[in-house]
Short mmCIF file of C-alpha atoms and ligand atoms in Angstrom, two decimals:
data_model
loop_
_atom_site.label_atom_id
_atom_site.label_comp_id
_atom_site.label_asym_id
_atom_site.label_seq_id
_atom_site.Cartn_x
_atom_site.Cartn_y
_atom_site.Cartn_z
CA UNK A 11 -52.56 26.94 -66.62
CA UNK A 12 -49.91 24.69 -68.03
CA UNK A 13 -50.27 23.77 -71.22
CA UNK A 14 -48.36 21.62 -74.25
CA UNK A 15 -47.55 24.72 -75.70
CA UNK A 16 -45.95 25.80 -72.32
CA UNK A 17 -43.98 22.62 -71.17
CA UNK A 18 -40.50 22.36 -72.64
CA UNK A 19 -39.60 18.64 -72.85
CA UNK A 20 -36.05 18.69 -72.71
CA UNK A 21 -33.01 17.84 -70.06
CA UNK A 22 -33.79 19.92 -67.91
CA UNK A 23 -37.37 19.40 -67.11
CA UNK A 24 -38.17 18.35 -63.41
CA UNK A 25 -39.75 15.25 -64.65
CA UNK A 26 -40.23 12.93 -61.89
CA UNK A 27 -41.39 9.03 -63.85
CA UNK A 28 -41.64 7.40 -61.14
CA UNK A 29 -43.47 7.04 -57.70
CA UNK A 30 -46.33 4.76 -55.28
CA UNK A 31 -48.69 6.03 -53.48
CA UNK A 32 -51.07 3.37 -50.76
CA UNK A 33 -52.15 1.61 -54.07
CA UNK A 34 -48.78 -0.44 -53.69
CA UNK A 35 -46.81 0.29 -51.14
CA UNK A 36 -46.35 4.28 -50.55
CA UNK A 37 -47.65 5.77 -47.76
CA UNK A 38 -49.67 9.00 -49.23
CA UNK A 39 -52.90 8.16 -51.38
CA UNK A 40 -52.33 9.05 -55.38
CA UNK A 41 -53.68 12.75 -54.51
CA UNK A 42 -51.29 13.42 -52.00
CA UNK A 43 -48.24 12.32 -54.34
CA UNK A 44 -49.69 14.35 -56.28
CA UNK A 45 -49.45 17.82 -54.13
CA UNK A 46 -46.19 16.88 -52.88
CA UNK A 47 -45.14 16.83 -56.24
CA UNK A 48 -46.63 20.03 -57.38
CA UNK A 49 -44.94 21.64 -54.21
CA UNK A 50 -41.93 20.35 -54.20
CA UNK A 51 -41.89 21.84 -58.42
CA UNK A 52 -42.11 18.81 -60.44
CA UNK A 53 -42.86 19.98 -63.97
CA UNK A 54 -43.91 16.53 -65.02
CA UNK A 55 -45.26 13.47 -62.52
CA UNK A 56 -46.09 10.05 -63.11
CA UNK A 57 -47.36 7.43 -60.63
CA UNK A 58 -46.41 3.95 -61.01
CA UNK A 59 -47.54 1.57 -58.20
CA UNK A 60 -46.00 -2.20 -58.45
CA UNK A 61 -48.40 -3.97 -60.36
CA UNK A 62 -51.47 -1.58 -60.06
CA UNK A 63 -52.98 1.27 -62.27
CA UNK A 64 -55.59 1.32 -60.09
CA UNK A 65 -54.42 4.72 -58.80
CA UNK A 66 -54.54 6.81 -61.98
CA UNK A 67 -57.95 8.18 -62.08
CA UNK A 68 -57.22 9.62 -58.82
CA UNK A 69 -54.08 11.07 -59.53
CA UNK A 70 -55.33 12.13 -62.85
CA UNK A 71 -57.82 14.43 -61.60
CA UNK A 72 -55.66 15.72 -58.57
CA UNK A 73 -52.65 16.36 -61.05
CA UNK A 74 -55.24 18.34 -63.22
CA UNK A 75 -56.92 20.08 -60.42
CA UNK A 76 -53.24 21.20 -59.30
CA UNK A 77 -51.65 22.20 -62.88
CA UNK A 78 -49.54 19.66 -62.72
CA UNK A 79 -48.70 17.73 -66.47
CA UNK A 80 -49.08 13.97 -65.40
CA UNK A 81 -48.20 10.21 -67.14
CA UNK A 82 -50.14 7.14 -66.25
CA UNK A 83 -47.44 4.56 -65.26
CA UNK A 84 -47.17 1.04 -63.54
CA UNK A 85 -43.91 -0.53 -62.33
CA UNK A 86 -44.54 -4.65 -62.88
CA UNK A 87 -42.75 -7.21 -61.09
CA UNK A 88 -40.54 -9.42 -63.53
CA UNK A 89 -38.76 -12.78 -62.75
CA UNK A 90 -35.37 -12.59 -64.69
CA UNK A 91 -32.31 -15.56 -64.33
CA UNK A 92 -32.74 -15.50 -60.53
CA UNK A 93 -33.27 -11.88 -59.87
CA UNK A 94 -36.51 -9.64 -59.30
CA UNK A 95 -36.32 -6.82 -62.18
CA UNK A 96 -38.63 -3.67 -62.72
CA UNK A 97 -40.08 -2.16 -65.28
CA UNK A 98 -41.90 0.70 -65.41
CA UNK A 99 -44.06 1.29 -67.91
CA UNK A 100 -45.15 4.91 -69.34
CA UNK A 101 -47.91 6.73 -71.04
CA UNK A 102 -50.24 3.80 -70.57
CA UNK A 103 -53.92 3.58 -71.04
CA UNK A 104 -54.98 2.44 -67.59
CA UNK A 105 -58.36 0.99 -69.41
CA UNK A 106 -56.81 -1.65 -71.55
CA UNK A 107 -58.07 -5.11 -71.12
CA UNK A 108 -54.14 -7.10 -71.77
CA UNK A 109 -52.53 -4.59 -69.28
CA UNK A 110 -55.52 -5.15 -66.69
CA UNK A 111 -55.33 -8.29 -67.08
CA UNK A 112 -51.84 -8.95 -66.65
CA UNK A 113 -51.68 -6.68 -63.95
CA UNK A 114 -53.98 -9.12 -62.40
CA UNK A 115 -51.84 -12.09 -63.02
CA UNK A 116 -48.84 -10.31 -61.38
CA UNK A 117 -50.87 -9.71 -58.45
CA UNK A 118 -52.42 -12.98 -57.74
CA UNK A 119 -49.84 -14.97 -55.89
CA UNK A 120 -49.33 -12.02 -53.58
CA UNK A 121 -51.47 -13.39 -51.10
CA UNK A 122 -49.90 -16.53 -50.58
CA UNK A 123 -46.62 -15.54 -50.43
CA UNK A 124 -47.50 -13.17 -48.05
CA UNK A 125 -48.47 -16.03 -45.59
CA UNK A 126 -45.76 -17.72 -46.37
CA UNK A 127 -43.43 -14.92 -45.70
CA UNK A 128 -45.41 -14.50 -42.17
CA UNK A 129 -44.65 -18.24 -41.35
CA UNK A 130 -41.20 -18.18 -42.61
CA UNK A 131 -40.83 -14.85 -39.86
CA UNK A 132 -42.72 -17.39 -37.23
CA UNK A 133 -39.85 -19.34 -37.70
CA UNK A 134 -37.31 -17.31 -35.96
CA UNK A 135 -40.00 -16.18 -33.34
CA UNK A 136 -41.47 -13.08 -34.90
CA UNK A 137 -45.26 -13.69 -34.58
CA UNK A 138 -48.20 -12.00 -36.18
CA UNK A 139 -46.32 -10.74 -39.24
CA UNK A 140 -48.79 -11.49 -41.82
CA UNK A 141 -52.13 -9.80 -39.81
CA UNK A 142 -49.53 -6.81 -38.88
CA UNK A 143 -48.21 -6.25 -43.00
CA UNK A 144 -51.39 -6.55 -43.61
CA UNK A 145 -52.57 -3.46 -41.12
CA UNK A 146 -50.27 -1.29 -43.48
CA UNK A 147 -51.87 -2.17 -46.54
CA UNK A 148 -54.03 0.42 -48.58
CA UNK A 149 -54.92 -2.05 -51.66
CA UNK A 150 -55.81 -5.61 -50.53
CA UNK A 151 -54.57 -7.07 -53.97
CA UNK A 152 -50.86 -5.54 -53.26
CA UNK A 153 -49.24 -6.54 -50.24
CA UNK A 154 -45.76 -6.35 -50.42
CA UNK A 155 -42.04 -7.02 -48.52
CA UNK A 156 -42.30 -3.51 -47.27
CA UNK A 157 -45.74 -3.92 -45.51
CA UNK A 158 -43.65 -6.68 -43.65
CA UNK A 159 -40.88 -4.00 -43.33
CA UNK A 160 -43.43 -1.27 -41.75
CA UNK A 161 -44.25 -4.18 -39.13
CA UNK A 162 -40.78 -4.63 -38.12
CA UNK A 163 -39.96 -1.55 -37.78
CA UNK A 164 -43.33 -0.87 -35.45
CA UNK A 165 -42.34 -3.95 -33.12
CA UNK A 166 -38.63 -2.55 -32.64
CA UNK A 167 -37.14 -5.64 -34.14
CA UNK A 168 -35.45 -3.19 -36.69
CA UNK A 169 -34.66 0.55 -36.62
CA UNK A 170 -35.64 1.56 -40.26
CA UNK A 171 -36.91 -0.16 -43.01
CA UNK A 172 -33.19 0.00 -44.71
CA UNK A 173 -32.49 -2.45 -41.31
CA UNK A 174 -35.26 -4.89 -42.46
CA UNK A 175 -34.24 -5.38 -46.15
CA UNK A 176 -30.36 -5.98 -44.57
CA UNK A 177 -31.58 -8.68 -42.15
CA UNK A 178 -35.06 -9.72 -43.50
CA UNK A 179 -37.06 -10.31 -46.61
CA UNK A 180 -33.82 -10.71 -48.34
CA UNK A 181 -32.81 -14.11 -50.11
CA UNK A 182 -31.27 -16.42 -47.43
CA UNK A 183 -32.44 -14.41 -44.63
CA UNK A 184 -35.40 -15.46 -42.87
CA UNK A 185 -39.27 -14.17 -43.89
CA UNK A 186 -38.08 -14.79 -47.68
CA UNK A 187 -40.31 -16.43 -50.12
CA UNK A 188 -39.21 -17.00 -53.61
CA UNK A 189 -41.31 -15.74 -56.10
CA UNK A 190 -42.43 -16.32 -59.82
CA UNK A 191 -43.24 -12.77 -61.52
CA UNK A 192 -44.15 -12.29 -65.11
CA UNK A 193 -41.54 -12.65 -67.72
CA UNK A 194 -39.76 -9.90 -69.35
CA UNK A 195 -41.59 -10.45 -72.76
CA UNK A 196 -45.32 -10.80 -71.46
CA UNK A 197 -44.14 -7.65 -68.92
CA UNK A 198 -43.36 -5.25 -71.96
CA UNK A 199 -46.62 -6.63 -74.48
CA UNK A 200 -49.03 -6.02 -71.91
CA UNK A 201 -47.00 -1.81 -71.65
CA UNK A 202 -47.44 -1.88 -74.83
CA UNK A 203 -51.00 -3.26 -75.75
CA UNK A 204 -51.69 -0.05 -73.36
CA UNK A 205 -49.67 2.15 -75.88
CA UNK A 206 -47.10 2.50 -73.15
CA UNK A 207 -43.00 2.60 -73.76
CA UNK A 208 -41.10 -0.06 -71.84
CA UNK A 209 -38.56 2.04 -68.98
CA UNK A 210 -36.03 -0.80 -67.07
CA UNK A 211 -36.51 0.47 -63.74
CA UNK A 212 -33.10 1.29 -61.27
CA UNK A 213 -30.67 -1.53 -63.20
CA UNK A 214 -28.14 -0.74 -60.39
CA UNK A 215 -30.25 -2.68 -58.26
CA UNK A 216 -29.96 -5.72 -59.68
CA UNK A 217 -26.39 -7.51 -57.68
CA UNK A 218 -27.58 -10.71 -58.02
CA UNK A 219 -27.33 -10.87 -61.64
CA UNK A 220 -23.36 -10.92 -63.19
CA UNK A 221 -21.92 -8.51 -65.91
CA UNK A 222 -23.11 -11.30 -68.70
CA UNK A 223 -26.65 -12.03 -67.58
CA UNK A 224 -26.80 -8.40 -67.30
CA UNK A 225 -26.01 -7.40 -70.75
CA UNK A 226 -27.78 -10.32 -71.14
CA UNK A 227 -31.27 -8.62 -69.62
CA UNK A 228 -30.59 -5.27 -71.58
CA UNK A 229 -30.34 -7.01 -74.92
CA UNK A 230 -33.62 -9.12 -74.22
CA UNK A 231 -35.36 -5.76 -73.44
CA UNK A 232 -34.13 -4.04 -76.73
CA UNK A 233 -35.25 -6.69 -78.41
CA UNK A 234 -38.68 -6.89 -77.23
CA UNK A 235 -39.18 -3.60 -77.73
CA UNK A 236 -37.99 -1.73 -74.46
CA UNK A 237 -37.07 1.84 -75.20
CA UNK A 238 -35.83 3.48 -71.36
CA UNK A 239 -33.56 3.39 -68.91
CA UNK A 240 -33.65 4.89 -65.82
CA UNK A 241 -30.25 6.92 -65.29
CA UNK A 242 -31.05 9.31 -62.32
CA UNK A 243 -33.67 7.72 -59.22
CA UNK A 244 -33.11 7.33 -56.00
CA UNK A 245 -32.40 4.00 -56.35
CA UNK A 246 -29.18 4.57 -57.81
CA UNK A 247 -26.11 5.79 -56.14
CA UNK A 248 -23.94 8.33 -58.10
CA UNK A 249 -21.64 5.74 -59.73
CA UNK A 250 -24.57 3.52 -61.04
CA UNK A 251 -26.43 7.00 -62.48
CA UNK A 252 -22.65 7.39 -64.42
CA UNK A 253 -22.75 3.28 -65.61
CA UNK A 254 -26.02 3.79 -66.70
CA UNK A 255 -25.44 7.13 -68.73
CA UNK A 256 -22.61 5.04 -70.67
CA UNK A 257 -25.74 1.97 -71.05
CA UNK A 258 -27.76 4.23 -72.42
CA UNK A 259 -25.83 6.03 -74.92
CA UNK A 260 -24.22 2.59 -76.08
CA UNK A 261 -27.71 1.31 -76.47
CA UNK A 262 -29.46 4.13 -78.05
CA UNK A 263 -32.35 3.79 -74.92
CA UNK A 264 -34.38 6.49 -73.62
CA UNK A 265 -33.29 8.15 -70.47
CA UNK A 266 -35.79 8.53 -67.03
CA UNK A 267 -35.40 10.18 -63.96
CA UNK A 268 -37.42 9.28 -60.97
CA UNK A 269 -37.94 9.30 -57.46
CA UNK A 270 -38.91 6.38 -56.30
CA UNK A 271 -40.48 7.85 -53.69
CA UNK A 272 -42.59 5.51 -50.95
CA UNK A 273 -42.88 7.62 -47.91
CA UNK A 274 -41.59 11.03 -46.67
CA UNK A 275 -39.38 9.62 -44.31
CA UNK A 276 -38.38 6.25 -45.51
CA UNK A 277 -37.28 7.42 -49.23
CA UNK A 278 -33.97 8.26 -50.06
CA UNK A 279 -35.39 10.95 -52.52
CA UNK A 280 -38.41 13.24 -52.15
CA UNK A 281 -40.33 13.97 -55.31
CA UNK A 282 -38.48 16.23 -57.37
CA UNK A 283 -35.60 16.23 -55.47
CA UNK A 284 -32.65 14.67 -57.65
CA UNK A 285 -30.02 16.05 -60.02
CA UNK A 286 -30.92 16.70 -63.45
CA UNK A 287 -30.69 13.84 -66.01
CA UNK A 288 -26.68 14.04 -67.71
CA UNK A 289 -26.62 16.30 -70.57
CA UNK A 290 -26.01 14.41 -73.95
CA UNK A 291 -28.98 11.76 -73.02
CA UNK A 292 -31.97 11.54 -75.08
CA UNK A 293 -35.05 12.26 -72.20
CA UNK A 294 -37.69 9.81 -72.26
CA UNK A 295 -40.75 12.81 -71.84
CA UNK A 296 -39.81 13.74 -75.08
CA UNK A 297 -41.70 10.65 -76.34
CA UNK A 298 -44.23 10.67 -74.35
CA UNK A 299 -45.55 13.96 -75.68
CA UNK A 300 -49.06 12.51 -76.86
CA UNK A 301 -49.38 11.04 -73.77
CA UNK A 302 -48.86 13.45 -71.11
CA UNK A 303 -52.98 14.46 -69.31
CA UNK A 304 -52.61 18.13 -69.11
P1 AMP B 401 -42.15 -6.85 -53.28
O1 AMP B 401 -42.68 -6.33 -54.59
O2 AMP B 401 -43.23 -7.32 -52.34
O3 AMP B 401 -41.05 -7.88 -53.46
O4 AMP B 401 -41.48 -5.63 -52.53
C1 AMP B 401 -40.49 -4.88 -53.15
C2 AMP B 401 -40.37 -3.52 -52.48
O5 AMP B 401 -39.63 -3.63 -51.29
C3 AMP B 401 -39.62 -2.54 -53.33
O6 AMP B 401 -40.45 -1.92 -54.27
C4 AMP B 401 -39.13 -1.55 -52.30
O7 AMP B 401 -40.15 -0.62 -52.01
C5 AMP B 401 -38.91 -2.42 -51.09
N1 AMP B 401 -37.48 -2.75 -50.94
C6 AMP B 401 -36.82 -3.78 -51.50
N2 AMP B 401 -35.51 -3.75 -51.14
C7 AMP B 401 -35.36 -2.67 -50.35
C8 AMP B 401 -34.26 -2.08 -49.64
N3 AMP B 401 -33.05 -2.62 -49.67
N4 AMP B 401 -34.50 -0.97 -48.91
C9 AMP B 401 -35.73 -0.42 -48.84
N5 AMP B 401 -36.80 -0.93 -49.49
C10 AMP B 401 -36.62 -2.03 -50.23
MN1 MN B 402 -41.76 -0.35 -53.56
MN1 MN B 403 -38.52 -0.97 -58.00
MN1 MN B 404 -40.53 1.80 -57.35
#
């Protein structure tokens, strides 16, 4: 059995922070992340569905059951100058009433939008895209762009789900809705009512935003408390994972490594599959210590 005694939290731990399972929008319920994990040798797994902890328990008990040291995690949607940002949030207490309720507020206009998104797809001919996202959806609080995505890819009308987000769901491309998400300071006081520490999620994703409102977003999150960085996902090509190495050193942030994994076949990483985290960068797990669920 693993045990704190037995888990070495530095570099070169295969930590994977970061992952969905059908709670959001990954295709595998939380236990089946879970043995994925475990066989593909993650040392260290945490699930965090967009906007949803209602997975943990699940994945709690399944890492347990399979030896495998596990963080309770969420990744919450966050409107920042006119880009979408992520932040995951780790080592929370799933039970606690501001994160569960904030979690709820995130969630609540994803209805509507949804419909909207469907009509906006009418538009340009595509019909039934609300009632077919909405087959592919394992939570009915969380349905999300790549429910929509699934559904285009099922009625031929794209060849992968990378296709979709080039020609759909995208801003200025049709079936996009824009979207009001939490802000970045009520996003990091709910992580941390929960005792959680405040990760920015894949910052090479975000190409709307220029080099100023960028810096810009990283000194907001400092100052509000946010800790991490994610350096190594598979969200990041190999360039970004060296820009944000620099980011984090200059800023004195955590480092994470994650996934991101969805789906076996529509991730660009499996679990556990990545290159290490840089030497020289401060791991995130090595904070978390107290609130890793052995
Ligand atoms: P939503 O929270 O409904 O806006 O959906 C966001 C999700 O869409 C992300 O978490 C990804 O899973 C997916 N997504 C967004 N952009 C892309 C992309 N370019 N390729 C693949 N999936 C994407
Ligand atoms: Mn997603
Ligand atoms: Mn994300
Ligand atoms: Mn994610």
């Amino acid at each position: 059995m693993i045990s704190a005694a037995s888990l070495c939290l530095d570099g070169s731990l295969n930590a994977d922070l970061h992952s969905h399972s059908t709670v959001s929008d990954g295709t595998l319920a939380p236990a089946e992340v879970a043995s994925r994990a475990k066989r593909n040798g993650v040392a260290l797994w945490a699930l965090t569905d967009h906007d949803e902890v209602s997975g943990i328990e699940a994945a709690a008990v399944a890492a347990h059951e399979q030896g495998l040291p596990f963080i309770a995690g969420a990744e919450i949607s966050v409107s920042f100058a006119q880009e979408t940002i992520h932040v995951v949030g780790l080592g929370l207490d799933e039970h606690n009433h501001e994160l569960l309720k904030g979690l709820d507020k995130v969630r609540s206009g994803r209805l509507e939008r949804a419909r909207e998104m469907g009509e906006s797809l009418a538009k340009v001919g595509i019909e039934g895209a609300f009632e077919g996202a909405l087959a592919y959806v394992g939570n009915p609080n969380l349905i999300s762009r790549t429910h929509f995505a699934r559904f285009l890819v099922e009625k031929g009308i794209c060849r992968d789900t990378g296709d979709v987000f080039r020609k759909y769901l995208v801003e200025g491309k049709p079936g996009y809705v824009t979207h009001q998400w939490s802000t970045l300071a009520e996003c990091i006081s709910w992580i941390h009512s929960a005792g959680g520490i405040a990760v920015m999620a894949h910052p090479g994703r975000y190409k709307r935003l220029t080099a100023q409102e960028e810096n810009a977003l990283f000194d907001e999150f400092c100052a509000l408390g946010g800790r991490g960085v994610e350096v190594v996902t598979g969200s990041h090509t190999p360039a970004d994972a060296v820009k944000y190495n620099a980011v984090a050193k200059e800023r004195g942030l955590f480092a994470s490594r994650g996934s991101d994994f969805h789906d076996p076949q529509e991730s660009r990483a499996d679990l556990g599959a990545l290159p290490m985290l840089p030497a020289g960068l401060d791991p995130v797990w090595k904070h978390l210590e107290p609130r890793i669920r052995y």
